[in-house]
Amino acid sequence: MSEPLPGMGLFAPHVPVEPRASSVVILYRRARDGVGVEVFWVKRERALAFAGGFYAFPGGKLDRDDADVPVQGAQGEEAALRSAAARELFEEAGVLVVEGARALSPEVLAEGRTALLAGSVKWSEWLARHTLALRAEDLKPAGRWITPPSIPVRFDTRFYLVEMPETATASIIPGELSEGAWIRPEDALSRWSDGTALLHPPAQHALQVLSEFKDESDARARLNTPPYCPGYVAQRIEFQRGVRVVALETPTLPPATHTNAYVLGTGDLLIVDPGSSDVKQYAKLLSLVASLKSEGMRPLAVVLTHHHGDHVGGALAVKERLGIPLWCHARTADRLDFQAERLLEDGEVLELGGPLPQRWRVLHTPGHAQGHVCLVDSRSKAAVVGDMVASVGSIVIDPPEGNMVDYLTQLRRLRDWPVTTLYPAHGAPVPDGPRKLDEYLHHRAQREAIILEAVPETGATLAEVVATAYADTPPLLHPVAERSALATLEKLVAEGRVREESFSWFRVGA
């Protein structure tokens, strides 16, 4: 992403999408050693548009057929939500929670599960065929969560607590899920703390509750009353321990509508990229910091990944409200209209004390901006990467500030560091960082080849090159495409494959 280009006129107020109804099942069983419980969690396939690569519980959105299933003890929406929960649990984990399930052979269960996943039979028809009945009492309400309005794919999700039937076996069928296993909640939280298992707030809360399991009634009461969740929307989002995100609405390039501000640390805190100048937006960030201060944490500094307006809009206000300094690279500092108290250099380490100490190494990563930096956690190798990559939209390289050679060099550097999860400024975390960085390098190589092919030996203007090379891009975005195309042409000139003369570009013959 980048700050908007002059005259684009593309930025309307953000309108959140309506959340879709969905159901999730927290499946648990008593631990075999008699102490506590285990839960069945799944890992979502990394290519999925929503929560790819995250750990979660079996569940999904309502199908039209779910409402056609009668549920003893429930009517209307409550019945449909339980129907969806039972179906998703059967499809994703192979566990059938219905009256009459014990009478079915493993072969019948397997055939039914396969048919449901393939869409060759309806849930209501399959249940009726085997004289099976859903009962509300088998799926106990365990909370409601609504995806925050900043997310482009949203769900209004009801959670249900289900104890594993004695005769059932849980397993996954690879596809939308890449893993499925029983795990103690405290072990799952340890992996979340280590950064090896990313969690959304509902899953983190459920695991926290079940790690302190006393009985089902107590667990349900706590599951239904999560903290920091007014209107069922999580106000504290911590994908791994000590990495919290607050999405702030900013005038950034579509399709992105927000810039992620990060609050790093478990004691000392760094506030990264408070990008919105709208007080209603950065107030959300200040509110989170205030709640963390009440728990004994201490804001240490505001850190900027680079100087673009959608990253620095609220920086001065936040640093003044919190009374803390601002840190950034020298090439960012000299582009700001307010003072930076510390200039960050490549290779230095920012130490954060706390129950889980963190050491964030500064990497100077020019290309998108001359002063761009990334922060890499020395323990988990998670990386806050600003505008090096995005999981919503693409990255613009805009000369003279942007330089394609530098950008590609830094993509390779990050990939080979190595890094694990990438936390970009725009969009969701990327669990498999090296793969995403390879994708970016491959995409840029493909685009470079297309741009080179669009440059004739007889010459063409930049607009003509873009019209050919970006024929797959809406014309409204061609002004943006021109900037990255120019950066690529400058790279090709430096390599001797293209020459420029009088604002036209000529391919150099073999």
Coordinates of C-alpha atoms in Angstrom, one line a residue:
M1 CA 0.0 0.0 0.0
S2 CA 0.9 3.6 -0.1
E3 CA -0.6 7.0 0.7
P4 CA -3.2 8.0 -1.9
L5 CA -2.0 9.5 -5.1
P6 CA -3.1 13.1 -5.9
G7 CA -6.5 13.4 -7.6
M8 CA -7.5 9.7 -7.4
G9 CA -10.7 10.5 -5.5
L10 CA -11.3 6.8 -4.6
F11 CA -11.8 7.0 -0.9
A12 CA -15.4 6.7 0.4
P13 CA -16.2 6.1 4.1
H14 CA -15.7 2.5 5.1
V15 CA -19.0 0.5 5.2
P16 CA -18.7 -2.8 7.1
V17 CA -20.1 -5.8 5.4
E18 CA -22.9 -7.6 7.1
P19 CA -21.8 -10.6 9.1
R20 CA -23.0 -14.1 8.1
A21 CA -24.5 -16.5 10.6
S22 CA -22.3 -19.4 11.6
S23 CA -21.8 -22.0 14.3
V24 CA -18.7 -23.4 16.0
V25 CA -18.4 -26.4 18.4
I26 CA -15.9 -26.6 21.3
L27 CA -15.5 -30.3 21.5
Y28 CA -13.9 -31.5 24.8
R29 CA -13.3 -34.7 26.7
R30 CA -12.0 -35.6 30.1
A31 CA -8.2 -36.0 30.1
R32 CA -7.1 -39.6 30.3
D33 CA -5.0 -38.9 33.4
G34 CA -8.1 -37.6 35.1
V35 CA -6.8 -34.1 35.5
G36 CA -8.6 -31.4 33.5
V37 CA -9.8 -31.8 29.9
E38 CA -8.6 -31.9 26.3
V39 CA -10.1 -30.1 23.3
F40 CA -10.2 -31.1 19.7
W41 CA -8.8 -28.2 17.6
V42 CA -8.2 -27.9 13.9
K43 CA -5.8 -25.9 11.7
R44 CA -7.4 -24.2 8.8
E45 CA -5.8 -24.6 5.4
R46 CA -3.5 -21.7 4.8
A47 CA -5.0 -20.9 1.4
L48 CA -8.5 -20.2 2.9
A49 CA -9.6 -16.5 2.6
F50 CA -10.8 -16.4 6.2
A51 CA -8.4 -17.4 9.0
G52 CA -6.2 -19.4 6.8
G53 CA -3.4 -21.0 8.8
F54 CA -5.1 -20.3 12.1
Y55 CA -6.0 -22.9 14.8
A56 CA -9.7 -23.0 15.6
F57 CA -12.6 -25.4 16.4
P58 CA -14.9 -27.2 14.0
G59 CA -17.5 -24.9 12.5
G60 CA -18.7 -22.9 9.6
K61 CA -21.5 -20.8 8.1
L62 CA -25.2 -21.8 8.0
D63 CA -26.4 -23.6 4.9
R64 CA -29.9 -23.1 3.6
D65 CA -30.7 -26.8 4.5
D66 CA -29.9 -26.3 8.2
A67 CA -33.2 -24.6 8.8
D68 CA -35.1 -27.6 7.5
V69 CA -33.8 -29.8 10.3
P70 CA -36.1 -30.1 13.3
V71 CA -34.4 -29.7 16.6
Q72 CA -36.0 -30.9 19.8
G73 CA -36.1 -28.1 22.3
A74 CA -35.4 -25.2 19.9
Q75 CA -37.2 -23.2 17.2
G76 CA -36.3 -20.8 14.5
E77 CA -32.8 -19.3 14.4
E78 CA -31.7 -21.2 17.5
A79 CA -32.7 -24.5 15.9
A80 CA -30.9 -23.6 12.6
L81 CA -27.7 -22.6 14.4
R82 CA -27.6 -25.9 16.4
S83 CA -28.3 -27.8 13.2
A84 CA -25.4 -26.1 11.5
A85 CA -23.2 -26.8 14.5
A86 CA -24.0 -30.5 14.5
R87 CA -23.5 -30.7 10.7
E88 CA -20.1 -28.9 10.8
L89 CA -18.9 -31.1 13.7
F90 CA -19.8 -34.2 11.7
E91 CA -18.3 -32.9 8.5
E92 CA -15.1 -31.5 10.0
A93 CA -14.4 -33.9 12.9
G94 CA -16.5 -37.0 12.1
V95 CA -18.4 -36.7 15.4
L96 CA -22.1 -37.1 15.1
V97 CA -24.1 -35.6 18.1
V98 CA -27.6 -36.8 17.4
E99 CA -30.1 -39.1 19.0
G100 CA -29.7 -42.5 17.4
A101 CA -26.0 -42.1 16.3
R102 CA -24.9 -45.1 18.3
A103 CA -26.9 -47.4 16.0
L104 CA -25.0 -46.4 12.9
S105 CA -22.0 -48.5 11.8
P106 CA -18.6 -46.8 11.1
E107 CA -19.2 -47.5 7.4
V108 CA -22.5 -45.7 7.3
L109 CA -21.0 -42.8 9.2
A110 CA -18.1 -42.5 6.9
E111 CA -20.3 -42.7 3.8
G112 CA -22.6 -40.1 5.1
R113 CA -19.8 -37.7 6.0
T114 CA -18.3 -38.1 2.6
A115 CA -21.6 -37.5 0.9
L116 CA -22.3 -34.3 2.9
L117 CA -18.8 -32.9 2.2
A118 CA -19.3 -33.7 -1.5
G119 CA -22.8 -32.0 -1.5
S120 CA -24.4 -35.1 -2.9
V121 CA -26.9 -35.4 -0.1
K122 CA -28.7 -32.9 2.1
W123 CA -28.2 -32.8 5.9
S124 CA -31.9 -33.0 6.5
E125 CA -32.4 -35.9 4.1
W126 CA -29.6 -37.9 5.5
L127 CA -30.8 -37.5 9.1
A128 CA -34.4 -38.5 8.1
R129 CA -33.1 -41.5 6.1
H130 CA -31.4 -42.9 9.3
T131 CA -34.1 -41.8 11.7
L132 CA -31.8 -39.5 13.6
A133 CA -33.0 -36.6 15.7
L134 CA -31.2 -33.4 16.9
R135 CA -31.7 -32.3 20.5
A136 CA -30.9 -28.8 21.7
E137 CA -29.6 -30.2 25.0
D138 CA -26.7 -31.9 23.3
L139 CA -25.3 -28.5 22.0
K140 CA -25.0 -26.2 25.0
P141 CA -24.6 -22.4 24.2
A142 CA -21.1 -21.2 24.9
G143 CA -20.8 -17.7 23.7
R144 CA -21.4 -15.4 20.7
W145 CA -18.7 -13.5 18.8
I146 CA -19.0 -11.1 15.8
T147 CA -16.1 -10.4 13.5
P148 CA -14.8 -6.8 13.9
P149 CA -16.2 -4.4 11.3
S150 CA -12.7 -3.8 9.8
I151 CA -12.5 -7.3 8.4
P152 CA -13.8 -7.8 4.8
V153 CA -15.2 -11.3 5.6
R154 CA -17.4 -11.3 8.7
F155 CA -19.3 -13.8 10.8
D156 CA -21.9 -13.7 13.6
T157 CA -20.9 -16.9 15.3
R158 CA -22.6 -18.9 18.1
F159 CA -20.4 -21.3 20.0
Y160 CA -21.6 -24.5 21.5
L161 CA -19.9 -26.7 24.1
V162 CA -20.1 -30.5 23.5
E163 CA -18.6 -33.3 25.5
M164 CA -17.2 -36.0 23.3
P165 CA -19.6 -39.0 23.0
E166 CA -18.1 -42.2 24.5
T167 CA -18.3 -44.2 21.3
A168 CA -17.2 -41.5 18.8
T169 CA -13.8 -40.9 17.2
A170 CA -12.6 -37.5 16.1
S171 CA -10.6 -37.1 12.9
I172 CA -10.3 -34.7 10.0
I173 CA -10.4 -35.2 6.2
P174 CA -7.7 -33.0 4.6
G175 CA -9.1 -30.2 2.5
E176 CA -10.2 -27.0 4.2
L177 CA -8.4 -28.4 7.3
S178 CA -4.7 -29.4 7.4
E179 CA -4.6 -30.6 11.0
G180 CA -6.9 -32.0 13.7
A181 CA -5.8 -33.2 17.2
W182 CA -6.7 -33.5 20.8
I183 CA -4.7 -31.1 23.0
R184 CA -4.7 -29.9 26.5
P185 CA -5.9 -26.3 26.6
E186 CA -2.8 -25.2 28.5
D187 CA -0.5 -26.8 25.9
A188 CA -2.5 -25.0 23.1
L189 CA -2.0 -21.7 25.0
S190 CA 1.7 -22.4 25.3
R191 CA 1.9 -22.7 21.6
W192 CA 0.0 -19.5 21.2
S193 CA 2.5 -17.9 23.5
D194 CA 5.4 -19.2 21.5
G195 CA 3.8 -18.0 18.2
T196 CA 3.5 -21.5 16.7
A197 CA -0.3 -21.5 16.9
L198 CA -2.2 -18.4 15.8
L199 CA -5.5 -17.8 17.5
H200 CA -8.4 -15.5 17.1
P201 CA -10.0 -14.1 20.3
P202 CA -12.8 -16.6 20.6
A203 CA -10.5 -19.6 20.5
Q204 CA -8.0 -18.0 22.8
H205 CA -10.8 -17.2 25.3
A206 CA -12.2 -20.7 25.1
L207 CA -8.8 -22.3 25.7
Q208 CA -8.2 -20.0 28.6
V209 CA -11.5 -21.0 30.2
L210 CA -11.1 -24.7 29.6
S211 CA -7.5 -24.7 30.9
E212 CA -9.1 -23.9 34.3
F213 CA -12.0 -26.4 33.9
K214 CA -13.9 -27.2 37.0
D215 CA -17.2 -28.4 35.6
E216 CA -19.3 -27.8 32.5
S217 CA -21.7 -25.3 34.2
D218 CA -18.8 -23.1 35.3
A219 CA -17.1 -23.3 31.9
R220 CA -20.3 -22.3 30.1
A221 CA -20.8 -19.3 32.3
R222 CA -17.3 -18.1 31.7
L223 CA -17.5 -18.8 27.9
N224 CA -20.7 -16.8 27.7
T225 CA -19.1 -13.7 29.4
P226 CA -15.8 -12.9 27.7
P227 CA -13.9 -9.8 28.8
Y228 CA -13.3 -6.8 26.4
C229 CA -16.1 -7.9 24.1
P230 CA -18.9 -5.3 24.0
G231 CA -21.7 -6.1 21.5
Y232 CA -20.0 -9.5 21.0
V233 CA -17.0 -7.8 19.1
A234 CA -13.5 -8.4 20.5
Q235 CA -11.7 -5.2 21.5
R236 CA -8.5 -7.0 22.4
I237 CA -7.0 -9.0 19.5
E238 CA -3.8 -10.8 20.3
F239 CA -3.0 -13.3 17.6
Q240 CA 0.1 -14.5 19.5
R241 CA 1.1 -13.5 23.0
G242 CA 2.4 -9.9 23.0
V243 CA 1.3 -9.1 19.5
R244 CA -1.9 -7.1 19.5
V245 CA -3.5 -5.4 16.5
V246 CA -5.9 -2.5 16.3
A247 CA -7.2 -1.8 12.8
L248 CA -7.6 1.9 12.2
E249 CA -9.6 3.3 9.3
T250 CA -7.2 5.4 7.1
P251 CA -7.1 6.9 3.6
T252 CA -5.1 4.1 2.1
L253 CA -5.3 2.5 -1.4
P254 CA -8.3 0.2 -2.2
P255 CA -9.2 -2.5 -1.6
A256 CA -7.7 -1.9 1.8
T257 CA -9.6 0.4 4.1
H258 CA -7.6 0.2 7.3
T259 CA -4.0 0.3 8.6
N260 CA -3.0 -2.0 11.4
A261 CA -1.5 -0.5 14.4
Y262 CA 0.4 -3.0 16.6
V263 CA 1.0 -3.0 20.3
L264 CA 3.9 -5.2 21.1
G265 CA 5.1 -6.5 24.4
T266 CA 3.9 -8.1 27.7
G267 CA 5.4 -5.5 30.0
D268 CA 7.2 -2.7 28.1
L269 CA 5.1 -1.8 25.1
L270 CA 5.8 -0.5 21.6
I271 CA 3.0 1.1 19.6
V272 CA 3.7 0.6 15.9
D273 CA 2.1 2.7 13.1
P274 CA -0.8 4.6 14.7
G275 CA -1.8 5.7 11.2
S276 CA -5.2 7.5 11.5
S277 CA -5.5 11.2 12.3
D278 CA -9.2 10.7 13.2
V279 CA -9.5 11.0 17.0
K280 CA -12.3 8.4 16.9
Q281 CA -9.9 5.9 15.3
Y282 CA -6.8 6.4 17.4
A283 CA -9.0 6.6 20.5
K284 CA -9.5 2.8 20.0
L285 CA -5.7 2.4 20.2
L286 CA -5.4 4.6 23.3
S287 CA -8.2 2.7 25.0
L288 CA -6.3 -0.6 24.5
V289 CA -3.1 0.9 25.9
A290 CA -5.0 2.3 28.9
S291 CA -6.4 -1.1 29.7
L292 CA -2.9 -2.6 29.4
K293 CA -1.5 0.1 31.7
S294 CA -4.1 -0.8 34.3
E295 CA -2.6 -4.3 34.2
G296 CA 0.8 -3.0 35.0
M297 CA 2.3 -2.6 31.5
R298 CA 4.2 0.5 30.4
P299 CA 4.2 2.2 27.0
L300 CA 7.8 2.7 25.9
A301 CA 7.7 4.4 22.5
V302 CA 5.8 4.9 19.2
V303 CA 7.6 3.2 16.3
L304 CA 7.0 4.0 12.6
T305 CA 7.7 1.5 9.9
H306 CA 7.9 4.4 7.4
H307 CA 6.6 7.9 6.7
H308 CA 3.5 7.4 4.5
G309 CA 0.4 9.2 5.7
D310 CA -1.7 6.1 6.4
H311 CA 1.0 5.0 8.9
V312 CA 1.8 8.2 10.7
G313 CA -1.5 10.1 10.8
G314 CA -2.0 9.6 14.5
A315 CA 1.6 9.3 15.6
L316 CA 2.0 12.8 17.0
A317 CA -1.3 12.7 18.9
V318 CA -0.6 9.2 20.4
K319 CA 2.9 10.1 21.5
E320 CA 1.8 13.3 23.1
R321 CA -1.2 11.7 24.8
L322 CA 1.0 8.9 26.2
G323 CA 4.0 11.1 26.9
I324 CA 6.4 8.8 25.1
P325 CA 9.1 9.3 22.4
L326 CA 8.9 8.4 18.7
W327 CA 11.4 6.1 17.1
C328 CA 12.0 5.6 13.4
H329 CA 14.7 5.4 10.7
A330 CA 16.6 8.6 9.8
R331 CA 15.1 8.5 6.3
T332 CA 11.6 8.5 7.9
A333 CA 12.5 11.2 10.4
D334 CA 13.6 13.7 7.7
R335 CA 10.2 13.3 6.0
L336 CA 8.1 14.0 9.1
D337 CA 6.8 17.4 10.2
F338 CA 7.3 16.5 13.9
Q339 CA 10.3 15.3 15.8
A340 CA 11.6 11.8 16.2
E341 CA 13.5 11.3 19.5
R342 CA 15.4 8.2 18.4
L343 CA 16.8 7.1 15.0
L344 CA 16.6 3.3 14.4
E345 CA 19.4 1.6 12.6
D346 CA 19.6 -1.8 10.8
G347 CA 20.5 -4.6 13.2
E348 CA 19.8 -3.0 16.5
V349 CA 17.6 -4.8 19.0
L350 CA 14.6 -3.2 20.9
E351 CA 14.4 -5.0 24.3
L352 CA 11.0 -5.2 25.9
G353 CA 10.8 -6.4 29.5
G354 CA 7.8 -8.3 30.9
P355 CA 6.6 -11.8 31.9
L356 CA 7.5 -12.9 28.4
P357 CA 10.4 -10.7 27.4
Q358 CA 10.7 -9.8 23.7
R359 CA 13.7 -8.7 21.6
W360 CA 12.6 -7.0 18.3
R361 CA 15.4 -6.7 15.8
V362 CA 15.2 -3.7 13.5
L363 CA 15.7 -4.5 9.8
H364 CA 16.1 -1.6 7.4
T365 CA 14.1 -2.6 4.4
P366 CA 14.1 0.2 1.8
G367 CA 12.2 -0.3 -1.5
H368 CA 8.7 0.8 -0.8
A369 CA 10.1 3.8 1.2
Q370 CA 13.7 4.7 1.8
G371 CA 13.3 4.7 5.6
H372 CA 11.1 1.5 5.8
V373 CA 11.9 -0.8 8.6
C374 CA 10.6 -4.2 9.8
L375 CA 10.7 -5.6 13.3
V376 CA 11.5 -9.3 13.8
D377 CA 11.0 -11.1 17.1
S378 CA 14.1 -12.9 18.1
R379 CA 12.2 -15.8 19.8
S380 CA 9.3 -16.6 17.5
K381 CA 10.7 -15.0 14.3
A382 CA 7.4 -13.2 13.8
A383 CA 7.8 -10.0 11.8
V384 CA 5.9 -6.7 11.8
V385 CA 6.5 -5.9 8.1
G386 CA 4.6 -2.6 7.4
D387 CA 4.2 -2.3 3.7
M388 CA 6.6 -5.0 2.5
V389 CA 3.6 -7.3 1.9
A390 CA -0.1 -7.0 2.3
S391 CA -2.8 -9.7 2.7
V392 CA -5.3 -7.2 1.3
G393 CA -4.4 -5.6 -2.0
S394 CA -0.8 -5.1 -3.3
I395 CA 2.3 -3.0 -2.6
V396 CA 3.0 0.1 -4.7
I397 CA 6.6 0.9 -5.5
D398 CA 6.5 4.6 -6.3
P399 CA 9.7 6.3 -7.6
P400 CA 11.7 8.3 -6.6
E401 CA 10.9 7.2 -3.1
G402 CA 10.3 3.7 -4.2
N403 CA 13.0 1.5 -5.7
M404 CA 12.3 -1.9 -7.2
V405 CA 15.8 -3.3 -7.0
D406 CA 15.9 -2.4 -3.2
Y407 CA 12.4 -3.8 -2.7
L408 CA 13.2 -7.2 -4.3
T409 CA 16.5 -7.4 -2.4
Q410 CA 14.6 -6.8 0.9
L411 CA 11.9 -9.4 0.1
R412 CA 14.6 -12.0 -0.4
R413 CA 16.4 -10.8 2.8
L414 CA 13.2 -11.3 4.9
R415 CA 12.5 -14.7 3.3
D416 CA 16.0 -15.9 4.1
W417 CA 16.2 -14.4 7.6
P418 CA 14.1 -16.6 8.2
V419 CA 10.8 -15.3 9.4
T420 CA 7.6 -17.1 10.4
T421 CA 4.3 -15.2 10.7
L422 CA 4.2 -11.8 8.9
Y423 CA 2.1 -9.0 10.5
P424 CA 1.4 -6.6 7.6
A425 CA 0.0 -3.1 7.8
H426 CA -3.0 -4.1 5.7
G427 CA -5.0 -7.2 6.2
A428 CA -4.7 -10.4 8.3
P429 CA -1.5 -12.1 9.5
V430 CA 0.3 -14.4 7.1
P431 CA 1.2 -17.6 9.0
D432 CA 3.6 -18.9 6.4
G433 CA 5.8 -15.8 5.8
P434 CA 8.5 -17.4 3.6
R435 CA 5.8 -18.8 1.2
K436 CA 4.2 -15.4 0.9
L437 CA 7.5 -13.7 0.3
D438 CA 8.3 -16.2 -2.4
E439 CA 4.8 -15.5 -4.0
Y440 CA 5.6 -11.8 -4.0
L441 CA 9.0 -12.4 -5.7
H442 CA 7.4 -14.7 -8.3
H443 CA 4.6 -12.2 -9.0
R444 CA 7.1 -9.4 -9.5
A445 CA 9.2 -11.5 -11.8
Q446 CA 6.1 -12.3 -13.9
R447 CA 5.0 -8.7 -14.0
E448 CA 8.5 -7.6 -15.0
A449 CA 8.4 -10.1 -17.9
I450 CA 5.0 -8.7 -19.0
I451 CA 6.3 -5.1 -18.8
L452 CA 9.4 -5.9 -20.8
E453 CA 7.3 -7.6 -23.5
A454 CA 5.1 -4.4 -23.6
V455 CA 8.1 -2.2 -24.4
P456 CA 8.7 -2.3 -28.2
E457 CA 12.0 -1.6 -29.8
T458 CA 10.3 1.4 -31.5
G459 CA 9.4 2.9 -28.1
A460 CA 6.3 3.5 -26.0
T461 CA 5.2 6.0 -23.4
L462 CA 4.6 4.9 -19.8
A463 CA 0.9 5.1 -20.3
E464 CA 1.1 2.9 -23.4
V465 CA 3.2 0.3 -21.5
V466 CA 0.8 0.3 -18.7
A467 CA -2.3 -0.1 -21.0
T468 CA -0.7 -3.3 -22.4
A469 CA 1.1 -4.7 -19.3
Y470 CA -1.8 -4.0 -16.9
A471 CA -4.7 -4.9 -19.2
D472 CA -5.9 -7.2 -16.3
T473 CA -6.2 -4.1 -14.0
P474 CA -9.2 -1.8 -13.9
P475 CA -8.4 1.5 -15.8
L476 CA -9.3 3.4 -12.6
L477 CA -6.2 1.9 -11.0
H478 CA -3.8 2.6 -13.9
P479 CA -2.4 5.7 -12.2
V480 CA -1.3 3.4 -9.3
A481 CA 0.0 0.8 -11.8
E482 CA 2.0 3.5 -13.6
R483 CA 4.1 4.0 -10.4
S484 CA 5.1 0.4 -10.0
A485 CA 5.6 0.1 -13.8
L486 CA 7.9 3.0 -13.7
A487 CA 9.9 1.4 -10.9
T488 CA 10.2 -1.8 -13.0
L489 CA 11.3 0.2 -16.1
E490 CA 14.0 1.9 -14.0
K491 CA 15.3 -1.5 -12.9
L492 CA 15.3 -2.7 -16.5
V493 CA 17.2 0.4 -17.6
A494 CA 19.8 -0.2 -14.9
E495 CA 20.2 -3.8 -16.2
G496 CA 20.6 -2.5 -19.8
R497 CA 17.5 -4.2 -21.1
V498 CA 15.5 -1.0 -21.7
R499 CA 16.6 2.5 -22.5
E500 CA 14.7 5.8 -21.9
E501 CA 14.6 8.8 -24.1
S502 CA 12.3 11.8 -24.1
F503 CA 9.8 10.2 -21.8
S504 CA 9.5 7.1 -24.0
W505 CA 10.9 3.6 -23.3
F506 CA 12.7 1.4 -25.8
R507 CA 13.5 -2.3 -25.5
V508 CA 17.2 -2.9 -26.2
G509 CA 17.5 -5.6 -28.9
A510 CA 19.4 -8.8 -28.3

